[in-house]
CSV table of C-alpha atoms and ligand atoms in Angstrom, one decimal:
chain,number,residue,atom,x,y,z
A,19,UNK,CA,20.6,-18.3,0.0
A,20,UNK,CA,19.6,-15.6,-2.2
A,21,UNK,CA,22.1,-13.1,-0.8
A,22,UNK,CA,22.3,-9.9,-3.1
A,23,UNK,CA,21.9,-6.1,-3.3
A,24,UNK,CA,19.0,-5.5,-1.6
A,25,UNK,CA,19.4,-8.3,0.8
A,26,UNK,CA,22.5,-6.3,1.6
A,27,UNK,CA,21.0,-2.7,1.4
A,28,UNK,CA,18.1,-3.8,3.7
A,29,UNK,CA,19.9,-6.1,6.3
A,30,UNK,CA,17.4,-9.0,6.0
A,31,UNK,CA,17.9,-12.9,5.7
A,32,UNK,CA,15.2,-13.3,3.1
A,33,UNK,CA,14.6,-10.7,0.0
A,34,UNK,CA,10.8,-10.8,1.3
A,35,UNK,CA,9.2,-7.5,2.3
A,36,UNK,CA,5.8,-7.3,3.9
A,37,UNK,CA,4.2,-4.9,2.1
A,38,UNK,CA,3.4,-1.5,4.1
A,39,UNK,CA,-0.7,-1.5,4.5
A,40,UNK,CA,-2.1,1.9,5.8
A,41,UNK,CA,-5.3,1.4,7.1
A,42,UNK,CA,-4.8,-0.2,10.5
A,43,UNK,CA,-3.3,-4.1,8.7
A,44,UNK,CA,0.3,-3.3,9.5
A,45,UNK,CA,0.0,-4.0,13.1
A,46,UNK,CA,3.0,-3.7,15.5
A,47,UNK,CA,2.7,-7.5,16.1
A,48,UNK,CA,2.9,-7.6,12.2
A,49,UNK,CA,5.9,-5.9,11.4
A,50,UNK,CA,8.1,-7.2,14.4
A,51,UNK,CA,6.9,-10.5,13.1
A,52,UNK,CA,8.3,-10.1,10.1
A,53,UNK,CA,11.5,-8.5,10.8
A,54,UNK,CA,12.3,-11.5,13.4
A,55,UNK,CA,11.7,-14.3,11.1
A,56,UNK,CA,14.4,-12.8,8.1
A,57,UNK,CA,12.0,-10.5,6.3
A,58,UNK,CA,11.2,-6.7,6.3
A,59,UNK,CA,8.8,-5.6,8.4
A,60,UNK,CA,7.6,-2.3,6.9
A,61,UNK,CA,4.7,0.4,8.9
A,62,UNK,CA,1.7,1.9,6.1
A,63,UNK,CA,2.3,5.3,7.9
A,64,UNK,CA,0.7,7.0,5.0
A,65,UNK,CA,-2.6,8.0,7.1
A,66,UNK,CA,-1.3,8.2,10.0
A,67,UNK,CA,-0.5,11.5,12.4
A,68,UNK,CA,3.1,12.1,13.0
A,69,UNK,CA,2.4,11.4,17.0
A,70,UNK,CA,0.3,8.1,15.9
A,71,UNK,CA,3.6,7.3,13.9
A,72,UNK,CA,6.1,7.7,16.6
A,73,UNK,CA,4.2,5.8,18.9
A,74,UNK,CA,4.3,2.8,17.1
A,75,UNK,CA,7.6,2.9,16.1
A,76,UNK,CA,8.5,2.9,19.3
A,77,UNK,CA,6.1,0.0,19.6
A,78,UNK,CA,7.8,-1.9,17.2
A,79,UNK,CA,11.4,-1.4,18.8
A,80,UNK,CA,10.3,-3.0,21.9
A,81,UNK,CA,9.2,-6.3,19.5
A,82,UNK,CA,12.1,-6.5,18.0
A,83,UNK,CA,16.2,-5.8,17.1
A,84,UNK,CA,15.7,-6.1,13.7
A,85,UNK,CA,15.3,-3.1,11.2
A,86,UNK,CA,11.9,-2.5,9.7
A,87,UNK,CA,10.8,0.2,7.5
A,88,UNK,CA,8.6,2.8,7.1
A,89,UNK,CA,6.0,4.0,4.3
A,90,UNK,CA,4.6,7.2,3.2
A,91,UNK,CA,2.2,8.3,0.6
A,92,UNK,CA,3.7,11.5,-1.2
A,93,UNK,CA,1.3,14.3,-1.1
A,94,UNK,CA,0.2,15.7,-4.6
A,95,UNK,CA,-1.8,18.4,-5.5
A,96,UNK,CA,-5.8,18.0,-6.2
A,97,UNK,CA,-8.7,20.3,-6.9
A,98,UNK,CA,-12.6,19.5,-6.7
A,99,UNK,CA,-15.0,22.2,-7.1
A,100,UNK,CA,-17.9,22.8,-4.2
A,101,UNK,CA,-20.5,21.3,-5.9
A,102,UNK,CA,-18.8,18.4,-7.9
A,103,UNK,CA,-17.8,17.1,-4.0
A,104,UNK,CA,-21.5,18.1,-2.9
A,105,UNK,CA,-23.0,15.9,-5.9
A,106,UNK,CA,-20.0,12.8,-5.1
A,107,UNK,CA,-21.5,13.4,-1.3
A,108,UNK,CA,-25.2,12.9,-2.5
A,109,UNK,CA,-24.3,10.0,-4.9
A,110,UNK,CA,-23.5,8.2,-1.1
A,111,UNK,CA,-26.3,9.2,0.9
A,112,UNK,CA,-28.6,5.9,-0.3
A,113,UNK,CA,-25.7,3.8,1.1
A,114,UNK,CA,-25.5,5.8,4.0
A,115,UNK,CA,-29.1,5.2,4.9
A,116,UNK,CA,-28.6,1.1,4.1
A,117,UNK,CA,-25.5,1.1,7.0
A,118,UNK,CA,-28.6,3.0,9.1
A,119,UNK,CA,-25.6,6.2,9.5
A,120,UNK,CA,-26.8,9.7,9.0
A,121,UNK,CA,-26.9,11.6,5.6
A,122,UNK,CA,-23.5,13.7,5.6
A,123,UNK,CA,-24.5,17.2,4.8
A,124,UNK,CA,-21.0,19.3,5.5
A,125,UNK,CA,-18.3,17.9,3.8
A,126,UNK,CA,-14.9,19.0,5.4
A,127,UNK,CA,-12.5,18.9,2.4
A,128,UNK,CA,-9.1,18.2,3.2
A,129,UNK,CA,-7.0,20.5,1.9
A,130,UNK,CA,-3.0,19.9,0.0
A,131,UNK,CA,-1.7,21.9,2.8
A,132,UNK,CA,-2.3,20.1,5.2
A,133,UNK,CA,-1.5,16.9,3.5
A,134,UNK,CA,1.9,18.5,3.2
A,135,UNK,CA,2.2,19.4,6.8
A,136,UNK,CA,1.5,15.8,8.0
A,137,UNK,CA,3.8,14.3,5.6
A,138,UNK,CA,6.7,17.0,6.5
A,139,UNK,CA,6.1,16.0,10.1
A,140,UNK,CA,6.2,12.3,9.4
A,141,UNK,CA,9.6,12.6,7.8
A,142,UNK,CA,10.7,13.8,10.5
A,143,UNK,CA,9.8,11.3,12.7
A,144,UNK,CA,11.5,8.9,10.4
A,145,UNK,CA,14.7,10.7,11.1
A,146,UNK,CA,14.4,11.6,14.9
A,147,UNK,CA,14.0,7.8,15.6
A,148,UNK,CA,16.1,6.9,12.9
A,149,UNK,CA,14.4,4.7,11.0
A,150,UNK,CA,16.9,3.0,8.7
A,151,UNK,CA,14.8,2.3,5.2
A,152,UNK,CA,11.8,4.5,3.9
A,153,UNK,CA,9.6,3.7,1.0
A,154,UNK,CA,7.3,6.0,-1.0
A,155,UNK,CA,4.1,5.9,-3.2
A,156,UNK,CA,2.0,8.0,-5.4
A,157,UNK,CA,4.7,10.0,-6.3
A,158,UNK,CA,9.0,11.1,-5.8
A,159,UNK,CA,9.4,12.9,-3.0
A,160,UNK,CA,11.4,16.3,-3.5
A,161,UNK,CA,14.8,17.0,-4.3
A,162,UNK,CA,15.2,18.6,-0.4
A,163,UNK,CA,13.5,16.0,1.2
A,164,UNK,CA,15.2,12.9,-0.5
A,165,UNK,CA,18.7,14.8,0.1
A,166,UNK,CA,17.9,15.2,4.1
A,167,UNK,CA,16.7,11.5,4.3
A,168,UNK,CA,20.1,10.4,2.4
A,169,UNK,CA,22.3,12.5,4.6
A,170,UNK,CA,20.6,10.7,7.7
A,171,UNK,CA,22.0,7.4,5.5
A,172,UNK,CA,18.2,6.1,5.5
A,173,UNK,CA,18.0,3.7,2.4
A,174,UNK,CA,15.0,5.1,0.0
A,175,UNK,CA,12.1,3.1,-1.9
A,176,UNK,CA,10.5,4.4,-4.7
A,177,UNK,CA,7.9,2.6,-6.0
A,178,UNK,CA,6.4,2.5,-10.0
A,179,UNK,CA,4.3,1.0,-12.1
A,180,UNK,CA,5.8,1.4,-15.4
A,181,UNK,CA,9.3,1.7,-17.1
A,182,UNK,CA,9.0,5.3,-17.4
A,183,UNK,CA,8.2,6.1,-13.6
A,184,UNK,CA,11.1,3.6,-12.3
A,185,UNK,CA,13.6,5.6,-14.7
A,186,UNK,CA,11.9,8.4,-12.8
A,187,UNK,CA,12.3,6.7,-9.3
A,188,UNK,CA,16.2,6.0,-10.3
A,189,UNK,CA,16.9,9.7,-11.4
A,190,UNK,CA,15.1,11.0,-8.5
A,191,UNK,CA,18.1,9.5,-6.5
A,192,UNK,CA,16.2,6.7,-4.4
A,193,UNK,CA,18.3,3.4,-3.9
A,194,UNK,CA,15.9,1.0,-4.8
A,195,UNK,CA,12.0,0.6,-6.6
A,196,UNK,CA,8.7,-1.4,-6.1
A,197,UNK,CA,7.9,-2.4,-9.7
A,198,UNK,CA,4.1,-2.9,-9.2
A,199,UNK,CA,2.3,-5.2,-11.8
A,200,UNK,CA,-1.3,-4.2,-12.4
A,201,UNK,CA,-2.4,-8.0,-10.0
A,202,UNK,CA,-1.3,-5.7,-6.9
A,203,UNK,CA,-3.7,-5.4,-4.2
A,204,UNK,CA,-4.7,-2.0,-2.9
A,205,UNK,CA,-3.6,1.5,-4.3
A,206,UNK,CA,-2.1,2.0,-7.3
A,207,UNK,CA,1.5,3.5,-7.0
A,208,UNK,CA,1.5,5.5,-10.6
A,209,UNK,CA,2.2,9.0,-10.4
A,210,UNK,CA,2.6,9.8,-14.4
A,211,UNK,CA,-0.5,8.8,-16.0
A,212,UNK,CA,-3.0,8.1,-13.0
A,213,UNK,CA,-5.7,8.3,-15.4
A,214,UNK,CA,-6.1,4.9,-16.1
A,215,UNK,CA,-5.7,1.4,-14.2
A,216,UNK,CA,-1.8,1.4,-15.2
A,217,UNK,CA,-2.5,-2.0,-16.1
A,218,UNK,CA,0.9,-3.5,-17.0
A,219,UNK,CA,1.1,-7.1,-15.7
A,220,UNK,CA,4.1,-8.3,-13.4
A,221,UNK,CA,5.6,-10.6,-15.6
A,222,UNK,CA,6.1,-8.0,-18.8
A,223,UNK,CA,7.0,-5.6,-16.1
A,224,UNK,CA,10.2,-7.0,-14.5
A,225,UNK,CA,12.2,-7.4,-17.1
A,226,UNK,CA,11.5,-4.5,-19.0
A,227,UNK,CA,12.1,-1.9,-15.9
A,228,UNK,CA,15.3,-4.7,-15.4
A,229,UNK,CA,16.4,-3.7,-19.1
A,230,UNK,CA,16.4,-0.2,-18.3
A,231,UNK,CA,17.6,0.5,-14.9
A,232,UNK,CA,20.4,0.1,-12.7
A,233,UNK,CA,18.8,0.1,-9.3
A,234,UNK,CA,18.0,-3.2,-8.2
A,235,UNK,CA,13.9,-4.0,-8.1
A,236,UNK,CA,11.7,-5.2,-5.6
A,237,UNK,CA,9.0,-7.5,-7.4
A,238,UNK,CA,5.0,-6.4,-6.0
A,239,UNK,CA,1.7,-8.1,-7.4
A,240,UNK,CA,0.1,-11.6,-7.0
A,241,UNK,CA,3.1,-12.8,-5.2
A,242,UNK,CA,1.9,-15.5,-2.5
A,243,UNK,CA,4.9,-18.5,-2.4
A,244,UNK,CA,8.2,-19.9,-3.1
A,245,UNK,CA,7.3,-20.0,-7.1
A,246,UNK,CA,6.5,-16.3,-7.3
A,247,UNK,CA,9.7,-15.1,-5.4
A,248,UNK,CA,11.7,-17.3,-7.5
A,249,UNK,CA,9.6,-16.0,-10.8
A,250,UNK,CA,10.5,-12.5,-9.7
A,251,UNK,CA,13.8,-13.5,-9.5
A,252,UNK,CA,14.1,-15.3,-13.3
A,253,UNK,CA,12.5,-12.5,-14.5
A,254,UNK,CA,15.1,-9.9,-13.1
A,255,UNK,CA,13.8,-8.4,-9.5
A,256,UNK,CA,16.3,-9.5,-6.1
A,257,UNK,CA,13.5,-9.5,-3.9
A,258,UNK,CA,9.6,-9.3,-3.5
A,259,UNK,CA,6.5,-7.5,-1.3
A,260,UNK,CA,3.8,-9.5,-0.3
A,261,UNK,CA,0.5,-7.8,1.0
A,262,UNK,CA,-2.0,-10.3,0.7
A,263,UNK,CA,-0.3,-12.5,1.8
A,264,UNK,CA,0.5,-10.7,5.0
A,265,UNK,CA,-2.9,-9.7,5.4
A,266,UNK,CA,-4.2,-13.1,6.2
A,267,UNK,CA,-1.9,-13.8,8.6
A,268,UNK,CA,-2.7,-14.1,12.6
A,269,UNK,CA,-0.6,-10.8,13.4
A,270,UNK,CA,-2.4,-8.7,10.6
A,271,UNK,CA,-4.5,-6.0,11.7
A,272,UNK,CA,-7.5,-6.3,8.8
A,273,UNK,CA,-11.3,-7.1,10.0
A,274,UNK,CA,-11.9,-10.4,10.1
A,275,UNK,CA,-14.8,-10.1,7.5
A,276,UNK,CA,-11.9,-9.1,5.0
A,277,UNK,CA,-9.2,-11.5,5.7
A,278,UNK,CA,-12.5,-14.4,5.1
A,279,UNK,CA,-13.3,-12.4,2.1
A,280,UNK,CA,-9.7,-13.2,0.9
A,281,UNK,CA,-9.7,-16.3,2.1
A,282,UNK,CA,-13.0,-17.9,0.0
A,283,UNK,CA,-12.2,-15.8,-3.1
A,284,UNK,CA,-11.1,-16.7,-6.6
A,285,UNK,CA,-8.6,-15.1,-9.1
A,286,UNK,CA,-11.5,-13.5,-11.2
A,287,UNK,CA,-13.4,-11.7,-8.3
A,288,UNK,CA,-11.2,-8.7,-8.2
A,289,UNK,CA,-11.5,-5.2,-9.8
A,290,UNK,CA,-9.8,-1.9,-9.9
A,291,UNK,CA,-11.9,0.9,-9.2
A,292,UNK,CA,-11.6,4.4,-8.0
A,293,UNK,CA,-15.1,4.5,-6.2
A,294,UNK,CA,-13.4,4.6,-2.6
A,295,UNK,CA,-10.6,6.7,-2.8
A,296,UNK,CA,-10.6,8.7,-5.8
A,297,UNK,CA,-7.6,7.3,-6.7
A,298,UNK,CA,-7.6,3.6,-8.4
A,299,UNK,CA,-6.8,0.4,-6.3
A,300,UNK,CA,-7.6,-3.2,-6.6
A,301,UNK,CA,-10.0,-4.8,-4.2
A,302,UNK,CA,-12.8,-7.8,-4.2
A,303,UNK,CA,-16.1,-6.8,-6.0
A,304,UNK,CA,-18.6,-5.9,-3.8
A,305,UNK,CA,-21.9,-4.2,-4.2
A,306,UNK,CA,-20.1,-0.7,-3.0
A,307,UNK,CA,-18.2,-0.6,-6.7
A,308,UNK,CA,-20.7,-2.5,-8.6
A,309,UNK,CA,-23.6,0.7,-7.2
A,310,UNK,CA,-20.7,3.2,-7.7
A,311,UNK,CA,-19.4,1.9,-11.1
A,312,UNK,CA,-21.4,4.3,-13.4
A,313,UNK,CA,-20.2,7.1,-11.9
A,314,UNK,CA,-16.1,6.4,-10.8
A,315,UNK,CA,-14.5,8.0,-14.0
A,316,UNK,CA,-16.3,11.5,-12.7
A,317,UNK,CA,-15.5,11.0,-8.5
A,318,UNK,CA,-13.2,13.7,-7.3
A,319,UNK,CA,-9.6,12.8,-6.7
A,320,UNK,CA,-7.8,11.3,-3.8
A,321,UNK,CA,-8.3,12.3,-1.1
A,322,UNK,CA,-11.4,13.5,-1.1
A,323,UNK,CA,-13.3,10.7,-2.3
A,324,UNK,CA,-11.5,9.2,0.6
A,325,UNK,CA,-12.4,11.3,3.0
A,326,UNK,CA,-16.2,11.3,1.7
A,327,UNK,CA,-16.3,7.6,2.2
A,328,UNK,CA,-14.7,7.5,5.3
A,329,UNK,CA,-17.7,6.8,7.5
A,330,UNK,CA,-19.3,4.0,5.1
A,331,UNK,CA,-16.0,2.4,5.6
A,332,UNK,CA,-15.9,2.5,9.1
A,333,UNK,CA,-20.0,1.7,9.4
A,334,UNK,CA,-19.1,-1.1,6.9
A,335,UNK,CA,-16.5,-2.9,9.1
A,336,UNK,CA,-18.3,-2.8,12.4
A,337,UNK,CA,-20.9,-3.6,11.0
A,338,UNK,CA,-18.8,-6.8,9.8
A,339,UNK,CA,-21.1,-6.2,6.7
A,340,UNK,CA,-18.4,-6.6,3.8
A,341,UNK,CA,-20.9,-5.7,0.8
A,342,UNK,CA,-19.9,-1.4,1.6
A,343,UNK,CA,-16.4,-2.2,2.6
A,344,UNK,CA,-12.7,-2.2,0.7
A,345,UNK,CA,-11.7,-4.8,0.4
A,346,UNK,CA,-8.3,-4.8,-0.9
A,347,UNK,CA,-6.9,-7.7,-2.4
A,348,UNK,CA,-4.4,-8.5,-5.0
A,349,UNK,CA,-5.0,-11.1,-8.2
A,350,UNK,CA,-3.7,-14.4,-6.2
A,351,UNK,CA,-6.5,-14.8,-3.6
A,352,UNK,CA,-6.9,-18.5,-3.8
A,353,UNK,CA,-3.1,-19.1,-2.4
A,354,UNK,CA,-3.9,-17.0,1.1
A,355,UNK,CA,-3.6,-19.1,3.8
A,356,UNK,CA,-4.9,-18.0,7.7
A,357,UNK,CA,-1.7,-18.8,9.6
A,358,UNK,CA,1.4,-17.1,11.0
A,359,UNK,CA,3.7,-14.9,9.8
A,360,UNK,CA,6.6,-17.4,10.8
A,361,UNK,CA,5.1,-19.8,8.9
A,362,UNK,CA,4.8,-17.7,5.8
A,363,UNK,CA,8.5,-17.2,5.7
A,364,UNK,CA,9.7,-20.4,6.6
A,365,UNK,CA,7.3,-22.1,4.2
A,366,UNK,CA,8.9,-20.3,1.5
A,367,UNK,CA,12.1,-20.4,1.9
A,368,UNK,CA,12.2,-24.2,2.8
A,369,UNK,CA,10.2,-24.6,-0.7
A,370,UNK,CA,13.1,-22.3,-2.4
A,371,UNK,CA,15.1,-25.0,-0.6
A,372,UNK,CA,13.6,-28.1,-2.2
A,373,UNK,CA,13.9,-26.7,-5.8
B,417,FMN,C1,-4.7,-3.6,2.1
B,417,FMN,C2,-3.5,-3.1,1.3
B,417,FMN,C3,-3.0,-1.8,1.6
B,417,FMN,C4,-1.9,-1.3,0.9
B,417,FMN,N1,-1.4,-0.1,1.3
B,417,FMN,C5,-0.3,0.3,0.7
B,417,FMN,C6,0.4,1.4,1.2
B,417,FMN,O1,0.0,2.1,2.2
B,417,FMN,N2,1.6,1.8,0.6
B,417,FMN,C7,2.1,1.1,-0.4
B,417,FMN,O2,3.2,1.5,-1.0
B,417,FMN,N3,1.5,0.0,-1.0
B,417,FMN,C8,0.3,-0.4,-0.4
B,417,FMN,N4,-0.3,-1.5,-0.9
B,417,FMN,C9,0.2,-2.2,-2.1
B,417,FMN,C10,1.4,-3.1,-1.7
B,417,FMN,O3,2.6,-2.3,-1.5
B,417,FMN,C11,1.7,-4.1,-2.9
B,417,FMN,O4,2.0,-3.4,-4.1
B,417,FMN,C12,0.7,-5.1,-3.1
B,417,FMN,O5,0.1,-5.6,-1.9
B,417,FMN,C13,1.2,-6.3,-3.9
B,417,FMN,O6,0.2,-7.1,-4.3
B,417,FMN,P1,-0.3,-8.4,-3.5
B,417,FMN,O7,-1.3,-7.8,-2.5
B,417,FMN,O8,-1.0,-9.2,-4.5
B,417,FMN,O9,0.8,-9.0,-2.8
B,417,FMN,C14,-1.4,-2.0,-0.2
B,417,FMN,C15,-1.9,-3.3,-0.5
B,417,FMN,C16,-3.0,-3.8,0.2
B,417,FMN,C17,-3.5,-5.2,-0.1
């Protein structure tokens, strides 16, 4: 019922694309889920190894026919000095010793290098198991790499969170962009001013990137149900990507303590903050950002800040103690529902139905 472009480009039933969500929610089950109920089933690759990555593509492909899609984080450079990471790693220690997990005295900084290595390999895995739709955030990929991936005919996502970096995304040469609206849960896509929050709502988004561009526009940010996709679709976008939504559901891979987070939260109790990564991202407030508030403008950049809180993370959620872990969300909480990804989709589109 809402065939169009990206229906089309993407070969799905439905314009809804799970949102990719690196971190372990993007199960196999997940994706193939997805895919075989009319959506897009996409992998959060972006920490992944390139071995972790083939693996579950091949996963995937034993789950199901359908095409599903791939996501990568595009390396950019970043700089911390010695002791500005030493002081970020102090700042953590008092946490450290709440979660009962040793003080961390070396700090292995990961380096742009290698960044760029794993993301080189990962592309390639994309086109050795040919992998029919890629998406990007946190930046364009280069000239050479979007020209390999488009002579392998793979179908390219850029995603932006403002008019100026979805003009980007279209010059760049990328088929189709994620307009992100400041209620999206988890990182922020921006790559021109990552300063700030990029704080640009959905609903002034759409139609202004619409106005401006050619490419058609996947709709991201707050969208739960039948009346944001059809929003999105008034207001200029051909197709939306859900991650809360998806996260709540049986075949998501998030801790348990986070999907009942989502699930007994309310519109006002989330916050963008940089005190995980480095880089900003919306999540529920928890004691982690409140403790680390004073002191997020001055954290060092993804990833590092990332990789410094990498064991409170993992303490945090085996310890099923949600007060030290992220908890990503986006601005719609209150519509997540606990049940399957089947009945996600069908709920939707038989409410598009009745309208
Ligand atoms: C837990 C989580 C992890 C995410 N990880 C990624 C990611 O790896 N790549 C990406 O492009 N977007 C990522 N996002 C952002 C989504 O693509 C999308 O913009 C967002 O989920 C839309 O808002 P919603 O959560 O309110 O639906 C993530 C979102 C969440 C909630």
């Amino acid at each position: 019922m809402f065939n169009n472009k990206v229906t089309e480009m993407l070969k799905i039933e439905h314009p809804i694309i799970q949102a990719p969500m690196a971190g372990g929610v993007t199960t196999s089950d997940l994706v193939a889920a997805v895919s075989n109920s009319g959506g897009l089933g996409m992998i959060g690759a972006g920490y992944m190894t390139p071995i972790q990555l083939r693996e579950q593509i091949r996963e995937i492909k034993q789950l199901t026919q359908k095409s599903f899609g791939i996501n990568l984080f595009v390396p950019t450079e970043f700089n911390a000095r010695e002791d500005e990471v030493q002081s970020a790693n102090q700042l953590l220690n008092p946490i450290r010793e709440k979660l009962n997990i040793p003080p961390k005295s070396d700090v292995e900084i990961p380096t742009f290098h290698h960044a760029l290595e794993k993301y080189t390999n990962q592309i390639k895995v994309v086109i050795e198991e040919k992998i029919p739709i890629c998406s990007f955030t946190f930046g364009l990929p280069s000239n050479e790499v979007i020209t390999e991936l488009k002579q392998h005919c793979i179908t390219l996502i850029g995603t932006a969170t403002t008019v100026q970096e979805a003009l980007e995304v279209e010059k760049s040469g990328m088929d189709i962009v994620v307009v992100q609206g400041s209620e999206a849960g988890g990182h922020r896509g921006s790559f021109i001013n990552t300063s700030h929050e990029s704080p640009v709502g959905l609903m002034s988004l759409i139609p202004q990137v619409a106005d401006n561009i050619r490419i058609p526009i996947i709709a991201a940010g707050g969208i739960m149900d039948a009346r944001g996709l059809m929003a999105s679709i008034c207001l200029g976008a051909q197709a939306v990507q859900m991650g809360t939504a998806f996260l709540t559901c049986f075949e998501s891979g998030a801790n348990q303590v986070h999907k009942d987070a989502i699930l007994n939260a309310s519109e006002d109790e989330t916050i963008i903050t940089r005190s995980f990564s480095g880089k900003w991202a919306r999540g529920l407030i928890n004691p982690f950002i409140l403790n680390m508030q004073v002191h997020e403008k001055n954290l060092p950049d993804f990833p590092i800040q990332n990789t410094l809180t990498q064991d409170i993370r993992k303490a945090s959620s085996s310890q099923k103690n949600k007060d030290f872990m992220s908890l990503w969300s986006g601005q719609s909480p209150r519509l997540a529902k606990n049940q399957s990804v089947k009945t996600l989709i069908d709920s939707i589109i038989s409410d598009v139905k009745k309208q």
